[in-house]
Short mmCIF file of C-alpha atoms in Angstrom, two decimals:
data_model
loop_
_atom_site.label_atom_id
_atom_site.label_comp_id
_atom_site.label_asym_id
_atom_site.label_seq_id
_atom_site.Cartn_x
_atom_site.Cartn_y
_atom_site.Cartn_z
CA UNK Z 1 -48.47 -54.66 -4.54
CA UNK Z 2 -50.49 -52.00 -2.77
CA UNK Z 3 -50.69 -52.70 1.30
CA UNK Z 4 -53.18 -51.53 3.15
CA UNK Z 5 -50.82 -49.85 5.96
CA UNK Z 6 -53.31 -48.83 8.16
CA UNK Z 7 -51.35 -48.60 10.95
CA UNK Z 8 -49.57 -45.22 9.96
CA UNK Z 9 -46.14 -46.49 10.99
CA UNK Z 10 -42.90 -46.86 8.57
CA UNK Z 11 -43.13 -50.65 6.63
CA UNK Z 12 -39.49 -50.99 9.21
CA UNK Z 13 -41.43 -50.34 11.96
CA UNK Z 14 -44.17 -52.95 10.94
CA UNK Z 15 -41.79 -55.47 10.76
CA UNK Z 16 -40.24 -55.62 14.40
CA UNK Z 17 -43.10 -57.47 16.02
CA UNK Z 18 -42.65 -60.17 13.85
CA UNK Z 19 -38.85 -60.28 14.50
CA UNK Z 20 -39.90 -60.34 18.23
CA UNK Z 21 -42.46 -63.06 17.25
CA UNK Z 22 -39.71 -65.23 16.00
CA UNK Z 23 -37.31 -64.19 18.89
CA UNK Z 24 -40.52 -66.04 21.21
CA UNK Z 25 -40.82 -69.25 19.96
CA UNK Z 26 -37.11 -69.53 19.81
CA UNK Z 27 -36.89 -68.28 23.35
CA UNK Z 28 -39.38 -70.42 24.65
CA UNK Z 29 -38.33 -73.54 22.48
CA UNK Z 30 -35.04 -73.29 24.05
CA UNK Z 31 -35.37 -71.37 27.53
CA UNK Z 32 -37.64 -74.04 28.92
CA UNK Z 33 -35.98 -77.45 26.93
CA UNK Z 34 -32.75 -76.60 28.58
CA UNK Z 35 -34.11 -76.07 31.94
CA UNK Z 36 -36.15 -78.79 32.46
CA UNK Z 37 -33.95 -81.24 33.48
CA UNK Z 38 -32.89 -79.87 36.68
CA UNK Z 39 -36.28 -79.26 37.34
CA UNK Z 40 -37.99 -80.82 40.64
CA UNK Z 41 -37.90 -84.78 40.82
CA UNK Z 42 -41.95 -84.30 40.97
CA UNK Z 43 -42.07 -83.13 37.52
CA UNK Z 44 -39.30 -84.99 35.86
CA UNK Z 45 -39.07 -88.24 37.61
CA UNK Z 46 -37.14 -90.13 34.52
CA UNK Z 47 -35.15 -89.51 31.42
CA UNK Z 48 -38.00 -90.70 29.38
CA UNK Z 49 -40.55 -88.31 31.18
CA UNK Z 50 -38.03 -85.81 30.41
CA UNK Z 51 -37.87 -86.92 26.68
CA UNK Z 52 -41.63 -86.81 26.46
CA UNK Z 53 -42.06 -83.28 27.73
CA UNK Z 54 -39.21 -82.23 25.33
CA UNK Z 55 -41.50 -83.48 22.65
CA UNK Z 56 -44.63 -82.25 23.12
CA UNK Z 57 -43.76 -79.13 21.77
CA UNK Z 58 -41.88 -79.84 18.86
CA UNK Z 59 -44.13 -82.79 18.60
CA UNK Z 60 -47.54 -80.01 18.41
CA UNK Z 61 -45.50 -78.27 15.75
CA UNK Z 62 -45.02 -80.82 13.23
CA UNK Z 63 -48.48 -81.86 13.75
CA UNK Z 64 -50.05 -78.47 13.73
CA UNK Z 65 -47.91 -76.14 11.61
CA UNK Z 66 -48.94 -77.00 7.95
CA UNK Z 67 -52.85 -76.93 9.42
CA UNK Z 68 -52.29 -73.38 11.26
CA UNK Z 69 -50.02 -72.37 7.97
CA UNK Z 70 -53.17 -73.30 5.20
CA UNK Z 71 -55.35 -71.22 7.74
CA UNK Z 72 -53.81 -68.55 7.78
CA UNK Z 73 -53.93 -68.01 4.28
CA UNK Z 74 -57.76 -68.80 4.54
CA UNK Z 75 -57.94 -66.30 6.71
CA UNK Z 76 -55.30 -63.95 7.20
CA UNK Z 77 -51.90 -64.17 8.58
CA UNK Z 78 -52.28 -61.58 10.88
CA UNK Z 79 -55.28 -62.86 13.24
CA UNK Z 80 -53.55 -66.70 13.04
CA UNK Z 81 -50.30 -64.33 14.35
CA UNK Z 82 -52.15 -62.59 17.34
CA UNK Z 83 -54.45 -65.47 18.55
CA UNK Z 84 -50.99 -67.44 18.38
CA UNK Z 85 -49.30 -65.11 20.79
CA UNK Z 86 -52.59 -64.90 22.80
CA UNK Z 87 -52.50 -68.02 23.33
CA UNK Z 88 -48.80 -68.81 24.42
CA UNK Z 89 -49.22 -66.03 26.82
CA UNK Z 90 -52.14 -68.06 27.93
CA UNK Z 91 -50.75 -71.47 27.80
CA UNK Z 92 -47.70 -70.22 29.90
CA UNK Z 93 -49.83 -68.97 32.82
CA UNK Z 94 -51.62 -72.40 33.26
CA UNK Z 95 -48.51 -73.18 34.77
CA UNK Z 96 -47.55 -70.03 36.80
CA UNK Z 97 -51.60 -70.89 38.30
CA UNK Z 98 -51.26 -73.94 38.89
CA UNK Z 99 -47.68 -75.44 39.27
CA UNK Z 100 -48.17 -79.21 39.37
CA UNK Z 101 -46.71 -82.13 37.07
CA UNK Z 102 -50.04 -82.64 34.97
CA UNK Z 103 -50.30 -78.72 33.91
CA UNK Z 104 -46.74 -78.67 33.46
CA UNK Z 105 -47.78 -81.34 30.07
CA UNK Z 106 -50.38 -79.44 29.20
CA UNK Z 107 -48.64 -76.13 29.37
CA UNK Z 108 -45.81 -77.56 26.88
CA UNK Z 109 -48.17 -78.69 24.63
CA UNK Z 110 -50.67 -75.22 24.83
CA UNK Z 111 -47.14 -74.35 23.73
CA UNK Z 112 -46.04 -75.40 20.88
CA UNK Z 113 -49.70 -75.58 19.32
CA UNK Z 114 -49.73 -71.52 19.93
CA UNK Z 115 -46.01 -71.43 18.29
CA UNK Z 116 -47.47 -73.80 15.50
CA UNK Z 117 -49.74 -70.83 14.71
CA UNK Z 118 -48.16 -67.55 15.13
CA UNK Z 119 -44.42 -68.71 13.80
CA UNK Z 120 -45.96 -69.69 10.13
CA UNK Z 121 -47.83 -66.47 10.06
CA UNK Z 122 -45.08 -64.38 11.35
CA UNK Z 123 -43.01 -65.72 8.27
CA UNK Z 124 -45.79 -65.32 5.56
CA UNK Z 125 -45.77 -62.08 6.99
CA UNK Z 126 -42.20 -61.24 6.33
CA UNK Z 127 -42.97 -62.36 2.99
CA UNK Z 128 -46.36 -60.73 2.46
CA UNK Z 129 -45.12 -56.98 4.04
CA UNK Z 130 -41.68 -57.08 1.63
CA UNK Z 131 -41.28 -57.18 -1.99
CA UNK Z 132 -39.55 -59.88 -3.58
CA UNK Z 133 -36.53 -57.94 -4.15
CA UNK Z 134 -36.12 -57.33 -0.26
CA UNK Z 135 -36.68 -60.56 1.01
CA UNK Z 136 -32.97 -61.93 1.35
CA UNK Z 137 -32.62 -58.64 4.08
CA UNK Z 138 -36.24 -59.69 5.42
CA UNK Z 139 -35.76 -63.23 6.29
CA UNK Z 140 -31.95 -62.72 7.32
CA UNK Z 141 -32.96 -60.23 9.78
CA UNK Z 142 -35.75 -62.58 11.08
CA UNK Z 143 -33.56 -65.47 11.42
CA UNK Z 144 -31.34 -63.23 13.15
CA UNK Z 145 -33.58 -62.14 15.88
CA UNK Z 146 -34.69 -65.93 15.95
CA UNK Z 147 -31.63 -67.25 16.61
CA UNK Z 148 -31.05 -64.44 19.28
CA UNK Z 149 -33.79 -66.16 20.99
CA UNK Z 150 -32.36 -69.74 20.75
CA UNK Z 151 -29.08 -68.28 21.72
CA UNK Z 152 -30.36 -66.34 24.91
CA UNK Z 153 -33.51 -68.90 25.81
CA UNK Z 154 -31.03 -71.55 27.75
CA UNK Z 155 -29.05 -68.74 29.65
CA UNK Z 156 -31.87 -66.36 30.79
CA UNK Z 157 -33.97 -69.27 31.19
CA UNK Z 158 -31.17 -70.75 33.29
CA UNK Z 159 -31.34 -67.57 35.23
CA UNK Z 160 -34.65 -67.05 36.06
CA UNK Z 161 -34.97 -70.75 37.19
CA UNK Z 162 -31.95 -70.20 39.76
CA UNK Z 163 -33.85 -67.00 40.56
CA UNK Z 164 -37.52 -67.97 41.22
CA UNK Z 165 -37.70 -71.77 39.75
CA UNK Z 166 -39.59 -72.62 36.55
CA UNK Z 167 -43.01 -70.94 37.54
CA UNK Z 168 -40.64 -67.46 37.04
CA UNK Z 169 -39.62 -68.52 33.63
CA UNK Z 170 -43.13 -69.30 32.38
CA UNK Z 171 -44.49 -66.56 33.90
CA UNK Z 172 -42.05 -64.28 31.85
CA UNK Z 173 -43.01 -66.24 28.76
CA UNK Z 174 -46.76 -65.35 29.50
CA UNK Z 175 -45.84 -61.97 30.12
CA UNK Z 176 -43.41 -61.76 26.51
CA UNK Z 177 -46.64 -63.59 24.52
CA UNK Z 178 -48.87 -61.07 26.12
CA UNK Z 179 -46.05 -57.80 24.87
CA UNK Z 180 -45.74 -59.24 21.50
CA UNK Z 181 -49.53 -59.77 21.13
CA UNK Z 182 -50.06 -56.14 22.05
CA UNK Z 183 -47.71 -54.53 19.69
CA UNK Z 184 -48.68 -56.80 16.56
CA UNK Z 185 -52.00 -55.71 17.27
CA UNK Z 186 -50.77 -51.65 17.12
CA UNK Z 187 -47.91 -52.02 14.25
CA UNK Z 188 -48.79 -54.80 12.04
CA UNK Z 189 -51.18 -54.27 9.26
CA UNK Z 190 -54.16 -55.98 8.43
CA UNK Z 191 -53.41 -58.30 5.04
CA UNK Z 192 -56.51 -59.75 3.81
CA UNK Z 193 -56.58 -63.29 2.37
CA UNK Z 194 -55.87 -63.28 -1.28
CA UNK Z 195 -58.25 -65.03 -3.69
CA UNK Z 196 -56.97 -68.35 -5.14
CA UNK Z 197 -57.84 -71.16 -6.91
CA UNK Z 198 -59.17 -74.59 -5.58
CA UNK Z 199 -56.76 -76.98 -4.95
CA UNK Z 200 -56.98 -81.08 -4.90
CA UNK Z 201 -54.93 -83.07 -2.39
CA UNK Z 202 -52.93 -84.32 -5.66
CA UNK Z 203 -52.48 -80.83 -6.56
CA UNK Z 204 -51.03 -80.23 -3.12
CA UNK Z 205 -49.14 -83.32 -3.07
CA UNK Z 206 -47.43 -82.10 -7.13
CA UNK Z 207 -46.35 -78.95 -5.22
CA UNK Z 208 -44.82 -80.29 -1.97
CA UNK Z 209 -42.51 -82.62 -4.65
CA UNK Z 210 -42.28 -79.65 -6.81
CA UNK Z 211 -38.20 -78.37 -7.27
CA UNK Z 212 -39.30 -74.70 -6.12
CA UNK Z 213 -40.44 -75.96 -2.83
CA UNK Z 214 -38.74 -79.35 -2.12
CA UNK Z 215 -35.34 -78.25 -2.60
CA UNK Z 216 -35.55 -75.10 -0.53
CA UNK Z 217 -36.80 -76.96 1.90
CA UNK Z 218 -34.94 -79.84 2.07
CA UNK Z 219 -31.35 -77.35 2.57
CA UNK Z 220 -33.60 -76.01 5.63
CA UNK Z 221 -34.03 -79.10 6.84
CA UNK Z 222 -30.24 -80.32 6.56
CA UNK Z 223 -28.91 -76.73 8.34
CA UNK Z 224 -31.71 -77.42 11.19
CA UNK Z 225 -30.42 -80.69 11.58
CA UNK Z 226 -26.29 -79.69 11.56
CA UNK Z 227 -27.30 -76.69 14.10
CA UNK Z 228 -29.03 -79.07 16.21
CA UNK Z 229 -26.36 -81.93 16.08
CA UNK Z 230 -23.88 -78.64 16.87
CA UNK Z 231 -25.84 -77.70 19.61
CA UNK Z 232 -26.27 -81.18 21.10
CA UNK Z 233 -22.82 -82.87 20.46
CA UNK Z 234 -20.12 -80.67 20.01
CA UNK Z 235 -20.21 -80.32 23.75
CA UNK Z 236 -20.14 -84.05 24.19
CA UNK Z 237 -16.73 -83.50 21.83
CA UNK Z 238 -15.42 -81.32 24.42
CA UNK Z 239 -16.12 -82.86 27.94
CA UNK Z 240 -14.26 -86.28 25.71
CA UNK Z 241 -11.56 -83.91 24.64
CA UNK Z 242 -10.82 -82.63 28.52
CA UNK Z 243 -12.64 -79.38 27.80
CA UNK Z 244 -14.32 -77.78 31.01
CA UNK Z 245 -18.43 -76.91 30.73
CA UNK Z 246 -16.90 -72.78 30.08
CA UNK Z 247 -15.12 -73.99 27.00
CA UNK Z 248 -17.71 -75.83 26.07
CA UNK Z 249 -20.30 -73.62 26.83
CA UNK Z 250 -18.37 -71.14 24.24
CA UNK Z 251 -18.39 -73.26 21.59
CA UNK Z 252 -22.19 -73.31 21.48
CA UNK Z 253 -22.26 -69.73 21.92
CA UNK Z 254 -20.08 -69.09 18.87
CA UNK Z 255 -21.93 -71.60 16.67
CA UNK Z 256 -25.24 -69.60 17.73
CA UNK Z 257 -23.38 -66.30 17.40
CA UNK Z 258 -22.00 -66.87 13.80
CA UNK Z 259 -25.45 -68.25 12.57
CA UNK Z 260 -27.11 -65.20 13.96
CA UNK Z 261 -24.60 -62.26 12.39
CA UNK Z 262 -23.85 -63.86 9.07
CA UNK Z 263 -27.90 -64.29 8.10
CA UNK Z 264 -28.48 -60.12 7.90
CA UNK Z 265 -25.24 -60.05 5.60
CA UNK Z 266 -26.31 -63.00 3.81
CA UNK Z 267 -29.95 -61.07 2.90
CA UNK Z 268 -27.93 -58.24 2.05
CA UNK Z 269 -25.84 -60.14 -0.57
CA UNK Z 270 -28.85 -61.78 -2.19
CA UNK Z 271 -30.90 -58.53 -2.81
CA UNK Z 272 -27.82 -56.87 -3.92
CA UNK Z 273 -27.42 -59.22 -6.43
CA UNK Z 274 -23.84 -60.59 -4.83
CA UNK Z 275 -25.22 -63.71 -3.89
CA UNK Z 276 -27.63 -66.31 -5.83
CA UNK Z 277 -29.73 -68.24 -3.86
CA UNK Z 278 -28.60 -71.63 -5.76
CA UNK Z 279 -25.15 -70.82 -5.58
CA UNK Z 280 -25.30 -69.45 -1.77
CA UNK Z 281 -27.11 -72.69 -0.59
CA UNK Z 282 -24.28 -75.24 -2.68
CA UNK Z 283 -22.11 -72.57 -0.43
CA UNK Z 284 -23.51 -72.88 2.68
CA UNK Z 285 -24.06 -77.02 2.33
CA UNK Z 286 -20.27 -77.35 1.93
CA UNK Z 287 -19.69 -74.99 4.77
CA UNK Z 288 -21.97 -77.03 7.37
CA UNK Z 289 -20.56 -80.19 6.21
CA UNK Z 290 -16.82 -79.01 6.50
CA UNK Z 291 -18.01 -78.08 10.03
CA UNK Z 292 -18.94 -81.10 11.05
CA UNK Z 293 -15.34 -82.19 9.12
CA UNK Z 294 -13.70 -80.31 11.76
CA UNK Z 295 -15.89 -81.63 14.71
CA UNK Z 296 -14.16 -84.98 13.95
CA UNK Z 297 -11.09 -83.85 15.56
CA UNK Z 298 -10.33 -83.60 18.84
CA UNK Z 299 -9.04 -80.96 21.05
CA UNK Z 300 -10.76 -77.03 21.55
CA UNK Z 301 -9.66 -76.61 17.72
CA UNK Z 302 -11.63 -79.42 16.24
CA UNK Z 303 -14.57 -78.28 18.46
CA UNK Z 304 -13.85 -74.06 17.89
CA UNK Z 305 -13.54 -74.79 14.24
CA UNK Z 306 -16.56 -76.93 13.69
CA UNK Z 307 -19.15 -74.86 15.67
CA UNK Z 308 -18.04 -71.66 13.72
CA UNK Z 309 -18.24 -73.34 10.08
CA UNK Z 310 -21.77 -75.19 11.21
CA UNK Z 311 -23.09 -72.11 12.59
CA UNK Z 312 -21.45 -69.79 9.58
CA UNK Z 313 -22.73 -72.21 6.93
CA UNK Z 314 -26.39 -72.90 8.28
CA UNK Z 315 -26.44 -68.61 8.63
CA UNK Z 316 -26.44 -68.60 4.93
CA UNK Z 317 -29.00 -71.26 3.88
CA UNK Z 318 -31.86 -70.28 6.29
CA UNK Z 319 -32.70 -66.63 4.65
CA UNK Z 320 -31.84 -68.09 1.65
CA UNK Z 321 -34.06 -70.44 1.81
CA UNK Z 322 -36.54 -68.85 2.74
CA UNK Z 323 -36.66 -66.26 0.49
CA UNK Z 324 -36.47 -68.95 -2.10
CA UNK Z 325 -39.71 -70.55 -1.12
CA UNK Z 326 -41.31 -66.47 -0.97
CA UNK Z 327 -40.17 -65.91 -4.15
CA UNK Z 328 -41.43 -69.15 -6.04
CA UNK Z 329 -44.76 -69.28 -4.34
CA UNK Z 330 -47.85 -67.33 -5.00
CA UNK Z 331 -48.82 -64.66 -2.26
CA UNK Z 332 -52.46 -66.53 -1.84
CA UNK Z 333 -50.58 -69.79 -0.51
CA UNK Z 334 -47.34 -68.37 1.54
CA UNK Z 335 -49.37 -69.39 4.90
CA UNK Z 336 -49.24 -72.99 3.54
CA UNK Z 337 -46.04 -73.14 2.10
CA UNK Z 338 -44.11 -71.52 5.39
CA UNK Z 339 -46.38 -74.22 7.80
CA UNK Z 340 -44.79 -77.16 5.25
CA UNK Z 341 -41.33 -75.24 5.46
CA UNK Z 342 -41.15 -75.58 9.03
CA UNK Z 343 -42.78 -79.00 9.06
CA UNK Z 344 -39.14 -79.93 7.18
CA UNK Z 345 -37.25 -78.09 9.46
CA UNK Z 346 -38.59 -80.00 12.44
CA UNK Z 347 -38.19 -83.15 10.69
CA UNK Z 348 -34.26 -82.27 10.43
CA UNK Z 349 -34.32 -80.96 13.76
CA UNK Z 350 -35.43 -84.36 15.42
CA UNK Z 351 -33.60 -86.73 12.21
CA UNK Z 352 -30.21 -84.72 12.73
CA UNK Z 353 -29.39 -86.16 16.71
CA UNK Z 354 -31.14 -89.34 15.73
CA UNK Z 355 -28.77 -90.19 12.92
CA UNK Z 356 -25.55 -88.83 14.62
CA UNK Z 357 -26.54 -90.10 17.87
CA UNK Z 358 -27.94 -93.85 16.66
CA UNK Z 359 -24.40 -93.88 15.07
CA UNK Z 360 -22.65 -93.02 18.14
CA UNK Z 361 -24.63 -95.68 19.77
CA UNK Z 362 -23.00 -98.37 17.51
CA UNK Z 363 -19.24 -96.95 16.80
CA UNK Z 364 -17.80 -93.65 17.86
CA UNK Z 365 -19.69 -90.26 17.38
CA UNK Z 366 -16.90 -89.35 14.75
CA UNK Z 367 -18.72 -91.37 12.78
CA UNK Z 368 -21.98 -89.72 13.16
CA UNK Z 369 -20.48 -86.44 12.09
CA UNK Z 370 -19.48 -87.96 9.70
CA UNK Z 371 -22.12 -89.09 8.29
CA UNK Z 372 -24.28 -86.22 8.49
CA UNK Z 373 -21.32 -83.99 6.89
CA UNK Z 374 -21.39 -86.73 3.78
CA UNK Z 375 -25.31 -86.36 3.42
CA UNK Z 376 -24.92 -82.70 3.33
CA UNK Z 377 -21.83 -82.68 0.99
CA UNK Z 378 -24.11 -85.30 -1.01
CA UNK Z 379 -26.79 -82.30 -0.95
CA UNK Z 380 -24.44 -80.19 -2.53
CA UNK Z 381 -23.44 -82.41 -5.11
CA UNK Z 382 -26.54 -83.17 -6.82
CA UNK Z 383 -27.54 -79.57 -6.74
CA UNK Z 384 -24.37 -78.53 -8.88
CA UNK Z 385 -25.43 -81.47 -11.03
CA UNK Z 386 -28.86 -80.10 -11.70
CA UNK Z 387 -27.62 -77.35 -12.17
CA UNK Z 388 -25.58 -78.05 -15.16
CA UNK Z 389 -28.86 -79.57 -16.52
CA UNK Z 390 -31.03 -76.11 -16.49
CA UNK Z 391 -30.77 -72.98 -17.85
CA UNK Z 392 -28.61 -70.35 -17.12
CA UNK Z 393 -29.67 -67.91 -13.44
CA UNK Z 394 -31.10 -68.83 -10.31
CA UNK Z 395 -34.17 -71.30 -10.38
CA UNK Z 396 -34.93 -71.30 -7.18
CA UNK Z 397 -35.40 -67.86 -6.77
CA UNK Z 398 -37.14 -66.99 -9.97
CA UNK Z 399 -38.32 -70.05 -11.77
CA UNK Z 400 -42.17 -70.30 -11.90
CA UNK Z 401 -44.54 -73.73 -12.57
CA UNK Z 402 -47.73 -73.66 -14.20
CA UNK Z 403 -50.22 -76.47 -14.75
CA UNK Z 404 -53.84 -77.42 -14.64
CA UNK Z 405 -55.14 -79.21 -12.08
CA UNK Z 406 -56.66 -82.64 -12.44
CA UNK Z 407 -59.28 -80.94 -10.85
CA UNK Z 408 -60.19 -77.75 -10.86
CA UNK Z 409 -61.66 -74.82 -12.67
CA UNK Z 410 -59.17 -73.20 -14.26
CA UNK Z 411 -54.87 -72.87 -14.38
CA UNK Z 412 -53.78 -73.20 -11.17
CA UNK Z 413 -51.41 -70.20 -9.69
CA UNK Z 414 -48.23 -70.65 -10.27
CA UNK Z 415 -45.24 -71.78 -7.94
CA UNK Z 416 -44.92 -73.81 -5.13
CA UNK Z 417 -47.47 -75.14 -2.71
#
């Protein structure tokens, strides 16, 4: 497929704003969530105004991503990516103006409804500027950069809080929205909307339970909700285990670092042809889940051991994933199927600390690893058992559907949604 490249620059060089897009909603996801609750007594006056403002972004996200994701493929990734970052940058200086509780809300939620737009697009991007044979390297370098951002966002943000309180750290965030905005608009090419045929609601509803997308998808959606559990309660493990806030400050660093360095290598692998995307997910499954395995124990080993195997096993799934759902959907519907992608990965990111938490609440948090790790291990299972049922290579990277509509005009394209 012909691009039009009007930019002049290298295809490498068109890619880097959308790694810094994905470094920006992780950054700001993260640098302001982990900040808030030292915030002034004004703001955040009780744990459930605390839990509320936590919300409203991920909360805009799974509300507005699949909308912002079917948009973009209406009407181009690339303007859905730029007004996204516009507005962030926008969204961010309400705050820095105004600094009171009330636009402190509304900036969270201005928020994650701009990251609802410009993270979709920056992924159907990935997938639109790379052929399919380079999309393992594409989304494992994304992912990387991404989870650079949710590894730096809490310790900057921490930072520039101490430094100049939480109108500094938005107003950095406006400033990063406005820098990413600008350089998008210089390096990233203009990919027009492909044509595509009309599609029902029941069409769309066959493709979300379709294999190509739904299992993808739903090994997304497990690794989102291990990291998150990793992040969340593996330093809980510690502080019960005698471990002091450094040593259990470094376990969440080395779950955050391993998840960021193995996803390149990962890409790599799969475009190489070292690695099937099947076989790599069943791989990474069993990692995550031995992970949280070893987060059952207690002591700086238990807690060591378990953040490196969550954070090493949910660094293979997420490119592969990814470049699974690429791969298996048309190019006229990769806004749509990305926005649906993350809708499932914020799903597992909120279900993940619900389940292990709620079964804290009742028994011991052992427990609640433990139960996520058999749910994942579960995962793995019944994908080496559908496997054995369908024929030999890698389905989820190659297979292709094809069907009519129920209504319609003609065959509708083939792949996921």
């Amino acid at each position: 497929m012909t691009l039009p490249a009007n930019t002049g620059l290298p295809p490498r060089r068109q890619m880097w704003p959308l790694y810094a897009a994905g470094f920006t909603t992780a950054f700001g996801a993260h640098g302001i969530a982990a900040n808030l609750g030292g915030f002034s007594e004004d703001a955040v006056t009780s744990l459930l105004v605390l839990g509320g403002l936590l919300a409203l972004y991920d909360g805009a996200e799974v509300v507005l991503k699949p909308l912002f994701g079917t948009l973009a493929d209406r009407v181009g990734a690339r303007p859905v990516l730029l007004g996204g970052l516009v507005a962030f940058a926008a969204a961010s200086v309400m705050y820095v103006a105004a600094d009171s509780a009330g636009w402190l809300w509304a900036a969270r939620l201005g928020q994650g409804a701009a990251a609802s737009a410009f993270s979709p697009s920056a992924s159907a991007m990935v997938a639109r500027l790379n052929p399919a044979a380079k999309h393992g390297r594409a989304f494992g370098s994304y992912g990387f950069y991404k989870s650079i951002g949710y590894t730096l966002g809490p310790l900057l943000g921490g930072v520039m809080v101490w430094a100049g309180g939480l109108r500094l750290l938005f107003a950095v965030l406006a400033l990063l929205g406005a820098a990413v905005a600008t350089w998008a608009a210089l390096a990233v090419p203009d990919v027009p909307p492909l044509p595509k045929a009309r599609q029902t609601l029941l069409g769309l509803f066959r493709r979300l339970l379709d294999p190509a997308f739904l299992a993808p998808t739903a090994a997304l959606a497990a690794a989102t909700a291990a990291l998150s559990v990793g992040v969340g309660f593996l330093p809980v493990s510690g502080r019960a285990a005698g471990l002091g806030t450094v040593a259990t400050g470094a376990a969440v660093s080395v779950l955050a670092a391993c998840a960021a360095l193995v996803q390149p290598r990962v890409g790599r692998a799969l475009d190489d042809g070292g690695l099937t995307t099947r076989g790599g997910i069943i791989a990474g499954l069993l990692l995550t889940a031995a992970g949280l395995g070893c987060a059952i124990f207690p002591g700086v080993t238990g807690v060591l051991s378990g953040a490196a195997l969550i954070g090493t096993g949910t660094g293979v799934i997420t490119p592969l994933g990814f470049s699974a759902l690429a791969t298996a959907t048309p190019q006229e519907r990769l806004g749509q199927t990305m926005g649906a992608a993350e809708l499932g990965r914020e799903l597992g990111d909120a279900g993940g600390p619900l389940l292990v938490g709620g079964i804290a609440a009742v028994s011991a948090l052992s427990y609640g690893y433990a139960a996520l790790a058999g749910l994942l291990a579960a995962g793995a299972v019944l994908a080496v058992s559908h496997h054995r049922n369908t024929a030999a290579g890698d389905p989820w990277r190659e297979q292709r559907y094809s069907y009519r509509e129920e209504e319609g005009d003609g065959p509708d394209p083939p792949g996921g949604v």
